[in-house]
Coordinates of N, CA and C and ligand atoms in Angstrom, one line a residue:
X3 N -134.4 -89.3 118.5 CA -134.3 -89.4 117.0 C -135.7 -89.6 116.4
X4 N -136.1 -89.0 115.5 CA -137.1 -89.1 114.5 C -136.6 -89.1 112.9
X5 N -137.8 -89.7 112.7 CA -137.6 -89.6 111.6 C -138.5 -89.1 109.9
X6 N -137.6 -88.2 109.2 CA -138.4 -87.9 108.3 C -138.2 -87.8 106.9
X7 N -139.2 -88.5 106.4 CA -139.4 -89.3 104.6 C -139.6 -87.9 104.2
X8 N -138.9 -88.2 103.0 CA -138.5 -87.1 101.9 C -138.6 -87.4 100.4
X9 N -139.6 -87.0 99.7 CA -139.8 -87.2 98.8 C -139.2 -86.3 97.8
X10 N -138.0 -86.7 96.6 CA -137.5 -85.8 95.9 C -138.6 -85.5 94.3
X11 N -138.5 -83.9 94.5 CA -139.3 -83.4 93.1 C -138.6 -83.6 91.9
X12 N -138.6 -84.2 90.7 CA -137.6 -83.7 89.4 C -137.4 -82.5 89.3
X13 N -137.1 -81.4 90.1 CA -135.9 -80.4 89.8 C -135.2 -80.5 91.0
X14 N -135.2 -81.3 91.7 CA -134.7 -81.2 92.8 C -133.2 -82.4 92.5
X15 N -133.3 -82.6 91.0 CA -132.3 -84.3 90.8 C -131.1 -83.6 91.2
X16 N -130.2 -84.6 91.5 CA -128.9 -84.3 92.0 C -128.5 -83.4 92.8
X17 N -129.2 -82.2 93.7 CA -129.1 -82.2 94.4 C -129.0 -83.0 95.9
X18 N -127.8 -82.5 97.0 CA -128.1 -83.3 98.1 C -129.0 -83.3 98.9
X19 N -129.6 -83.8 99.5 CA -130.6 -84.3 100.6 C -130.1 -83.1 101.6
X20 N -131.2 -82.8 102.4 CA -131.1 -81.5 104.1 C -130.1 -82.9 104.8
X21 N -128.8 -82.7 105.0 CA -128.0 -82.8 106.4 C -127.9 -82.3 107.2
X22 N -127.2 -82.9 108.5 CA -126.6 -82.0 109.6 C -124.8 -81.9 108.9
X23 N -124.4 -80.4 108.8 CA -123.0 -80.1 108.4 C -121.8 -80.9 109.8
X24 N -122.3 -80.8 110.9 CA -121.6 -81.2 112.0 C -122.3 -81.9 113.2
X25 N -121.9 -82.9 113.7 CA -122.4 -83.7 114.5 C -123.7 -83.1 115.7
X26 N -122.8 -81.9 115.8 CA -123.9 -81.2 116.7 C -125.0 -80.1 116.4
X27 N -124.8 -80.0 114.4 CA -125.8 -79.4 114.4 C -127.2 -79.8 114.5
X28 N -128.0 -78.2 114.9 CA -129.3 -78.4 115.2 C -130.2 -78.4 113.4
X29 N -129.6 -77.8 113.1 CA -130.5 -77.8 111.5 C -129.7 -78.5 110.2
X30 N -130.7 -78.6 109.5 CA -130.3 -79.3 108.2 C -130.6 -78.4 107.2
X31 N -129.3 -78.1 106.4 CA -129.2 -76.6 105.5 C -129.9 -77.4 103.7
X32 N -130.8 -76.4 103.8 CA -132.0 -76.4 102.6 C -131.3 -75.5 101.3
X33 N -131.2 -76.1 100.4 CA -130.9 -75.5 98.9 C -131.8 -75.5 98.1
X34 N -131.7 -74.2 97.0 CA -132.8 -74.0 96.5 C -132.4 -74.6 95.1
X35 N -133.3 -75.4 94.9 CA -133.8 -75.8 93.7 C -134.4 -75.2 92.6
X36 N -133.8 -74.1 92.1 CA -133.7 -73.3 90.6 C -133.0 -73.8 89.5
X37 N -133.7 -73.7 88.8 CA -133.0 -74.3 87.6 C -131.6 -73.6 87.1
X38 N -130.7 -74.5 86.6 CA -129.2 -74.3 86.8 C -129.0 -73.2 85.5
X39 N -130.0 -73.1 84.6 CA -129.5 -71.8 83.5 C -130.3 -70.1 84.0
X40 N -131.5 -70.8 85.3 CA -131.8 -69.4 85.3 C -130.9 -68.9 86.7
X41 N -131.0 -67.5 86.9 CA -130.3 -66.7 87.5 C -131.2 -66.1 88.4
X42 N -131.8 -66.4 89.2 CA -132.8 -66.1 90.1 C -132.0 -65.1 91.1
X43 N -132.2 -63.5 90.5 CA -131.7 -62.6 91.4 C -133.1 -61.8 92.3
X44 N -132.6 -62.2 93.6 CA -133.5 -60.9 94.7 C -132.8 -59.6 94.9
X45 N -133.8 -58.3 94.4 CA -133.8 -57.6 94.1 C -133.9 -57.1 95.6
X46 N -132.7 -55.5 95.8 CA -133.2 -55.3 97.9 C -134.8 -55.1 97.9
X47 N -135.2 -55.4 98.8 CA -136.3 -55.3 99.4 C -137.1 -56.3 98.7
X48 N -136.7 -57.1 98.1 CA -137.3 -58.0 97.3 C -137.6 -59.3 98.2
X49 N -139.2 -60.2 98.0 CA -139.6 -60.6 98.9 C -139.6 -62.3 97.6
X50 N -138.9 -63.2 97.4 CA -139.8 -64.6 96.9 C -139.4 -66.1 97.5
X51 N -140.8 -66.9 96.9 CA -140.5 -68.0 97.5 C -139.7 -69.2 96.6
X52 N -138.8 -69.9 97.4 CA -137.7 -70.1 96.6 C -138.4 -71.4 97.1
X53 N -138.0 -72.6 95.6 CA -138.6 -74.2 95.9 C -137.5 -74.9 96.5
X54 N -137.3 -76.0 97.2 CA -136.2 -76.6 97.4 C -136.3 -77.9 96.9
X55 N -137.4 -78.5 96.2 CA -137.8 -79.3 95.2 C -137.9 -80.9 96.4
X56 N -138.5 -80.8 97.5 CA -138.5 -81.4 98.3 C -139.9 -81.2 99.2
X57 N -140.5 -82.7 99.2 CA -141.3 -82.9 100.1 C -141.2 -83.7 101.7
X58 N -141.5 -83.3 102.8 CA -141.4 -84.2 103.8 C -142.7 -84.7 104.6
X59 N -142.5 -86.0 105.1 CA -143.8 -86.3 106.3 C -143.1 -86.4 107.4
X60 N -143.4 -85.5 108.4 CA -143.1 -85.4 109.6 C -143.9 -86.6 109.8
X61 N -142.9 -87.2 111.5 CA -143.6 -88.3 112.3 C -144.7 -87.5 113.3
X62 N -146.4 -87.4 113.6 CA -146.8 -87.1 114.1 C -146.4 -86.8 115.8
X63 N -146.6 -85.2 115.6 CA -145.9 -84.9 116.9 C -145.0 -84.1 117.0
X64 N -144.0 -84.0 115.6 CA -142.7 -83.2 115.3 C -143.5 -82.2 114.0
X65 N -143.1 -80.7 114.1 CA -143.0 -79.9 113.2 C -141.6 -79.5 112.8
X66 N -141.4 -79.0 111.2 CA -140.0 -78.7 111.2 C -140.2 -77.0 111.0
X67 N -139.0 -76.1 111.5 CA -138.9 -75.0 111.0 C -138.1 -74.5 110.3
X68 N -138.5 -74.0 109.5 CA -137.6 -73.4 108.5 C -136.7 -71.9 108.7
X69 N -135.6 -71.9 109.0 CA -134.9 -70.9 109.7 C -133.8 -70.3 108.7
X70 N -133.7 -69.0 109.0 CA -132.8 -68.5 108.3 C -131.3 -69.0 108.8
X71 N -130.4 -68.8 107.9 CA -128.8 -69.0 107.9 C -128.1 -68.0 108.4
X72 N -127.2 -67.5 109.2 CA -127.1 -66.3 110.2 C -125.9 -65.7 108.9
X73 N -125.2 -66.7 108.5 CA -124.2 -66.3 107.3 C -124.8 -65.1 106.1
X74 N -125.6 -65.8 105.5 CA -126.4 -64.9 104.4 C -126.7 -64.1 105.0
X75 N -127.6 -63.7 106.2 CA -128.6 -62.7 107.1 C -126.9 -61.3 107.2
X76 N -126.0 -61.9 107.9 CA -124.9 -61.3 107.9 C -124.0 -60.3 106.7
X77 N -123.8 -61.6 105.9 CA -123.3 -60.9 104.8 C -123.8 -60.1 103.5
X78 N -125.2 -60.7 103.5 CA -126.0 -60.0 102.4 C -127.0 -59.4 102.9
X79 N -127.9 -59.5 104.5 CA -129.0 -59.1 104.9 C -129.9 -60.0 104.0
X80 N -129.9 -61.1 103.9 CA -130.6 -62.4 103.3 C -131.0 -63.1 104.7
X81 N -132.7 -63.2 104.4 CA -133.3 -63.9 105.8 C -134.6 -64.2 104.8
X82 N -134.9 -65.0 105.9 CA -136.5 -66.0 105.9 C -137.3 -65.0 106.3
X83 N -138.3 -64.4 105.5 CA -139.5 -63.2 105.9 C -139.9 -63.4 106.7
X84 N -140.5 -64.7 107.1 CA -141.5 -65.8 108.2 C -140.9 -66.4 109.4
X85 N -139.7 -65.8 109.3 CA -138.8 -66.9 110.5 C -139.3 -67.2 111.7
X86 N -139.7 -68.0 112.1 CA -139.1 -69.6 111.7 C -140.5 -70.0 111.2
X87 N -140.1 -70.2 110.1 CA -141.4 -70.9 108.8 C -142.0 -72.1 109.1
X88 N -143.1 -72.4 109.3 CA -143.7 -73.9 110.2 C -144.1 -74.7 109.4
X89 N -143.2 -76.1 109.3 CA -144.3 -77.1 108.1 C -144.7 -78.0 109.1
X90 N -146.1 -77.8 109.1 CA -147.3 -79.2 110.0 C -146.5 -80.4 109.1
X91 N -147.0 -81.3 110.5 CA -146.6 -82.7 110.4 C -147.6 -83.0 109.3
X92 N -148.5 -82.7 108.7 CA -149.5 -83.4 107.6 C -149.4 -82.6 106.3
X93 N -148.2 -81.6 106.4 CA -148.4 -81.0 105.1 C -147.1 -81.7 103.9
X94 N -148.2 -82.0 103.3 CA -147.7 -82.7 101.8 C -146.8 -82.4 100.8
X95 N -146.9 -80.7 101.0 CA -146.8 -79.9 99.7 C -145.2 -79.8 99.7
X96 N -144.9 -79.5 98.6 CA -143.2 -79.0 98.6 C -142.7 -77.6 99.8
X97 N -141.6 -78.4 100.5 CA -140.8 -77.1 101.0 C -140.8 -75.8 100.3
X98 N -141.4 -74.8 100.8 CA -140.5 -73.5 100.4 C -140.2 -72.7 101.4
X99 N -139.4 -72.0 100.9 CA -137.9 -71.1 101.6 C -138.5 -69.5 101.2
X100 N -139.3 -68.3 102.1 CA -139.7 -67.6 101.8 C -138.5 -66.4 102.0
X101 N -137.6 -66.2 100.7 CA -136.6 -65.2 101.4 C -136.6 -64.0 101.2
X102 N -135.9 -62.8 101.7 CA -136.3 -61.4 101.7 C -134.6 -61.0 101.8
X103 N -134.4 -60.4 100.8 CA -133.6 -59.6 100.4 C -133.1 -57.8 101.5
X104 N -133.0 -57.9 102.7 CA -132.9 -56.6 103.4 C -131.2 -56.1 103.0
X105 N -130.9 -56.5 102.4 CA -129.6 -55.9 101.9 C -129.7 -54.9 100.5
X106 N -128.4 -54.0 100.7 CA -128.1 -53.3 99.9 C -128.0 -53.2 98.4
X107 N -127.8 -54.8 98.4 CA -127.0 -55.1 96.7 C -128.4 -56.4 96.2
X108 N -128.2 -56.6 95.2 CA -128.9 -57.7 94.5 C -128.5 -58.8 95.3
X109 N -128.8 -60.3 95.5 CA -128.2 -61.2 95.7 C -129.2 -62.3 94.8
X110 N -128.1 -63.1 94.8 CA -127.8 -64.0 93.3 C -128.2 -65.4 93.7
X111 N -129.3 -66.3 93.6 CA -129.6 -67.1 94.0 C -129.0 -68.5 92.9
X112 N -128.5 -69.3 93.5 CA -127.7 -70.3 92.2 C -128.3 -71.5 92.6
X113 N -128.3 -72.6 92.0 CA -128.9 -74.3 92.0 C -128.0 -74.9 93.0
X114 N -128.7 -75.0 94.6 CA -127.8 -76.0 95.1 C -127.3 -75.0 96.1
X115 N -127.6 -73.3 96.1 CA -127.1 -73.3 97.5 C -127.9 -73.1 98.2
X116 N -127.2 -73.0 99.6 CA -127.9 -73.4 100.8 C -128.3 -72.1 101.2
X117 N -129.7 -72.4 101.6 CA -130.6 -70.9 101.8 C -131.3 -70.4 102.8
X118 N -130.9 -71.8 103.6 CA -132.0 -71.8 105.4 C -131.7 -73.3 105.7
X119 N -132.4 -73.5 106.8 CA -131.9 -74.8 107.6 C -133.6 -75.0 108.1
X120 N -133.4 -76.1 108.3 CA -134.2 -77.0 108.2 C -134.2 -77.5 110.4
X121 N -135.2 -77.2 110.9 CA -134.8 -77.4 112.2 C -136.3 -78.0 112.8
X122 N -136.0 -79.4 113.2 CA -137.2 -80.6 113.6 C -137.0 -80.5 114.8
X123 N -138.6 -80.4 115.4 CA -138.7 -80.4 116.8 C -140.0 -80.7 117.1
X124 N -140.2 -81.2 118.1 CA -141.5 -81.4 118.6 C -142.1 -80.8 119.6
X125 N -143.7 -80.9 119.1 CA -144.6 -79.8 119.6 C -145.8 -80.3 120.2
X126 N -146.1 -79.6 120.7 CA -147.6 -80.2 121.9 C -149.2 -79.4 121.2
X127 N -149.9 -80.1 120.9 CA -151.1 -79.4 120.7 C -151.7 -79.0 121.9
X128 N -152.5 -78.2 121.8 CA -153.2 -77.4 123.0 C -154.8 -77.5 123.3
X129 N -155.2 -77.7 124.3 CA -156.7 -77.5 123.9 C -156.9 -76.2 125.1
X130 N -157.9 -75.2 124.1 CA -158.2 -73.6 125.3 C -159.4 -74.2 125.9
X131 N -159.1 -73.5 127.0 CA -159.9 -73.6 128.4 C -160.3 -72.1 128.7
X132 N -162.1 -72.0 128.3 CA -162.3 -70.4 128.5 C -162.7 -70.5 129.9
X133 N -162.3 -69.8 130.7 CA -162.0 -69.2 132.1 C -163.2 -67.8 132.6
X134 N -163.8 -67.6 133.6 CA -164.0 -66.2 133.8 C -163.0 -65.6 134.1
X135 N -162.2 -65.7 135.0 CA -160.8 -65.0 135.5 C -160.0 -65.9 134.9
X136 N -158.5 -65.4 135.0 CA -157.4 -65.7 135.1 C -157.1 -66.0 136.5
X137 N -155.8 -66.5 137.4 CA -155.6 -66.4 138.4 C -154.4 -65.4 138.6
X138 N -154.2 -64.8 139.6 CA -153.3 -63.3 139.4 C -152.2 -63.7 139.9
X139 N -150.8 -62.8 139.5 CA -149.3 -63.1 139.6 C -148.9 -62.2 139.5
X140 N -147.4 -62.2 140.3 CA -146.8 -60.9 140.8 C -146.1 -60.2 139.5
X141 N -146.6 -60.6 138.3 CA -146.0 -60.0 137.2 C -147.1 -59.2 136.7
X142 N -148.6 -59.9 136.4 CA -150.1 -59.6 136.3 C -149.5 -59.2 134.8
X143 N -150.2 -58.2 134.5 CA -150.1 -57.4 132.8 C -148.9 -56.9 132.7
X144 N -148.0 -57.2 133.3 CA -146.3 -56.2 133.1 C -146.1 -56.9 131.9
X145 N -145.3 -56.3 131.2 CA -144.9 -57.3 129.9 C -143.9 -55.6 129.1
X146 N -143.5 -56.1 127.8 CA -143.1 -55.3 127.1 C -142.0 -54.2 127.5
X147 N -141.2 -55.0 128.7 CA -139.8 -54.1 129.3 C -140.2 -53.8 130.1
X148 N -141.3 -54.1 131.4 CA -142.0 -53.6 132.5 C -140.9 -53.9 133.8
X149 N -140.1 -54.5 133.5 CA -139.1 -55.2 134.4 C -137.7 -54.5 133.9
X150 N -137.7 -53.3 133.3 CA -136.1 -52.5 133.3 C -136.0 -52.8 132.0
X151 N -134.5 -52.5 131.7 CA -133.3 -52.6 130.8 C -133.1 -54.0 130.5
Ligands
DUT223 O1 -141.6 -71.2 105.4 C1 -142.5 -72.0 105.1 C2 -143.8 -72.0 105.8 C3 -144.8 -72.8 105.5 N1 -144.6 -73.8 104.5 C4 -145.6 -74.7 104.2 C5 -145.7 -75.9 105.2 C6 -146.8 -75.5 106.1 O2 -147.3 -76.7 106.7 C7 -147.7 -74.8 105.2 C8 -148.6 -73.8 105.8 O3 -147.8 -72.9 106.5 P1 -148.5 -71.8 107.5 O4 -149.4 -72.5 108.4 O5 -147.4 -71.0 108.0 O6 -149.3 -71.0 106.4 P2 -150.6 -70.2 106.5 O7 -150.4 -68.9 105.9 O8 -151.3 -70.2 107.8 O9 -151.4 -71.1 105.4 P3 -152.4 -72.3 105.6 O10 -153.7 -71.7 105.6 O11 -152.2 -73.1 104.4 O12 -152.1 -73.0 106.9 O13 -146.9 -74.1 104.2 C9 -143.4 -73.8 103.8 O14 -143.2 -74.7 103.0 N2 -142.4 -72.9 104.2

């Protein structure tokens, strides 16, 4: 368990807080924060960033990703451009939700619905180690289906 502070923006009032919908879920579903008289339609092929009027501080050590909803991706071809969208443990700024429109029809963005999930996990920093060689393995450069069907 971790934990993470969430600072609400005034357009974000009365909407609810990122939950888990069921005990076992892995993400917490993110609503966008549009204002309730405008009509925020994505046009197909239409690419914007949607606010969720929410700030978080990850506990050092955990990044959250921002993941598309298989629902929308399904029914409208509505997805996360970026998937899975990375907010660093030190970034301050407001959540956004970069969504992309690959569907046929307009889709209709409203105050409060859910537009991606929200998915915390923790990550290891890395330090590179430049090498003359690599050391060799029975795979070496295979990559990219080198191993069949
Ligand atoms: O879907 C996303 C992706 C990123 N961010 C925020 C949090 C993240 O910590 C910051 C930077 O993201 P990223 O590292 O992916 O962006 P960049 O294009 O590399 O920009 P920067 O130079 O600011 O790191 O933007 C979001 O709010 N939503």
């Amino acid at each position: 368990m971790t934990t993470v502070r969430v600072e609400r923006l005034p357009h974000a009032e009365g909407l609810p807080l990122p939950a888990y919908e069921t005990t076992g879920s892995a993400g917490m579903d993110l609503r966008a924060a549009v204002a309730e008289v405008e009509t925020l339609v994505l046009e197909p092929g239409q690419r914007r960033l949607i606010p969720t009027g929410l700030k978080i501080a990850l506990e050092p050590g955990y990044e959250a990703q921002v993941r598309p909803r298989s629902g929308l991706a399904l029914k409208h071809g509505v997805t996360c451009l970026n998937a899975p969208g990375t907010i660093d443990s030190d970034y301050r700024g407001e959540v956004g939700v970069i969504l992309i429109n690959h569907g046929e029809l307009p889709f209709e963005i409203r105050r409060g619905e859910r537009i991606a999930q929200l998915v915390v996990a923790p990550y290891t920093q890395a330090v590179m180690a430049e090498v003359e060689a690599l050391d060799e393995t029975a795979r070496g450069a295979g990559g990219f289906g080198s191993t069949g069907k």
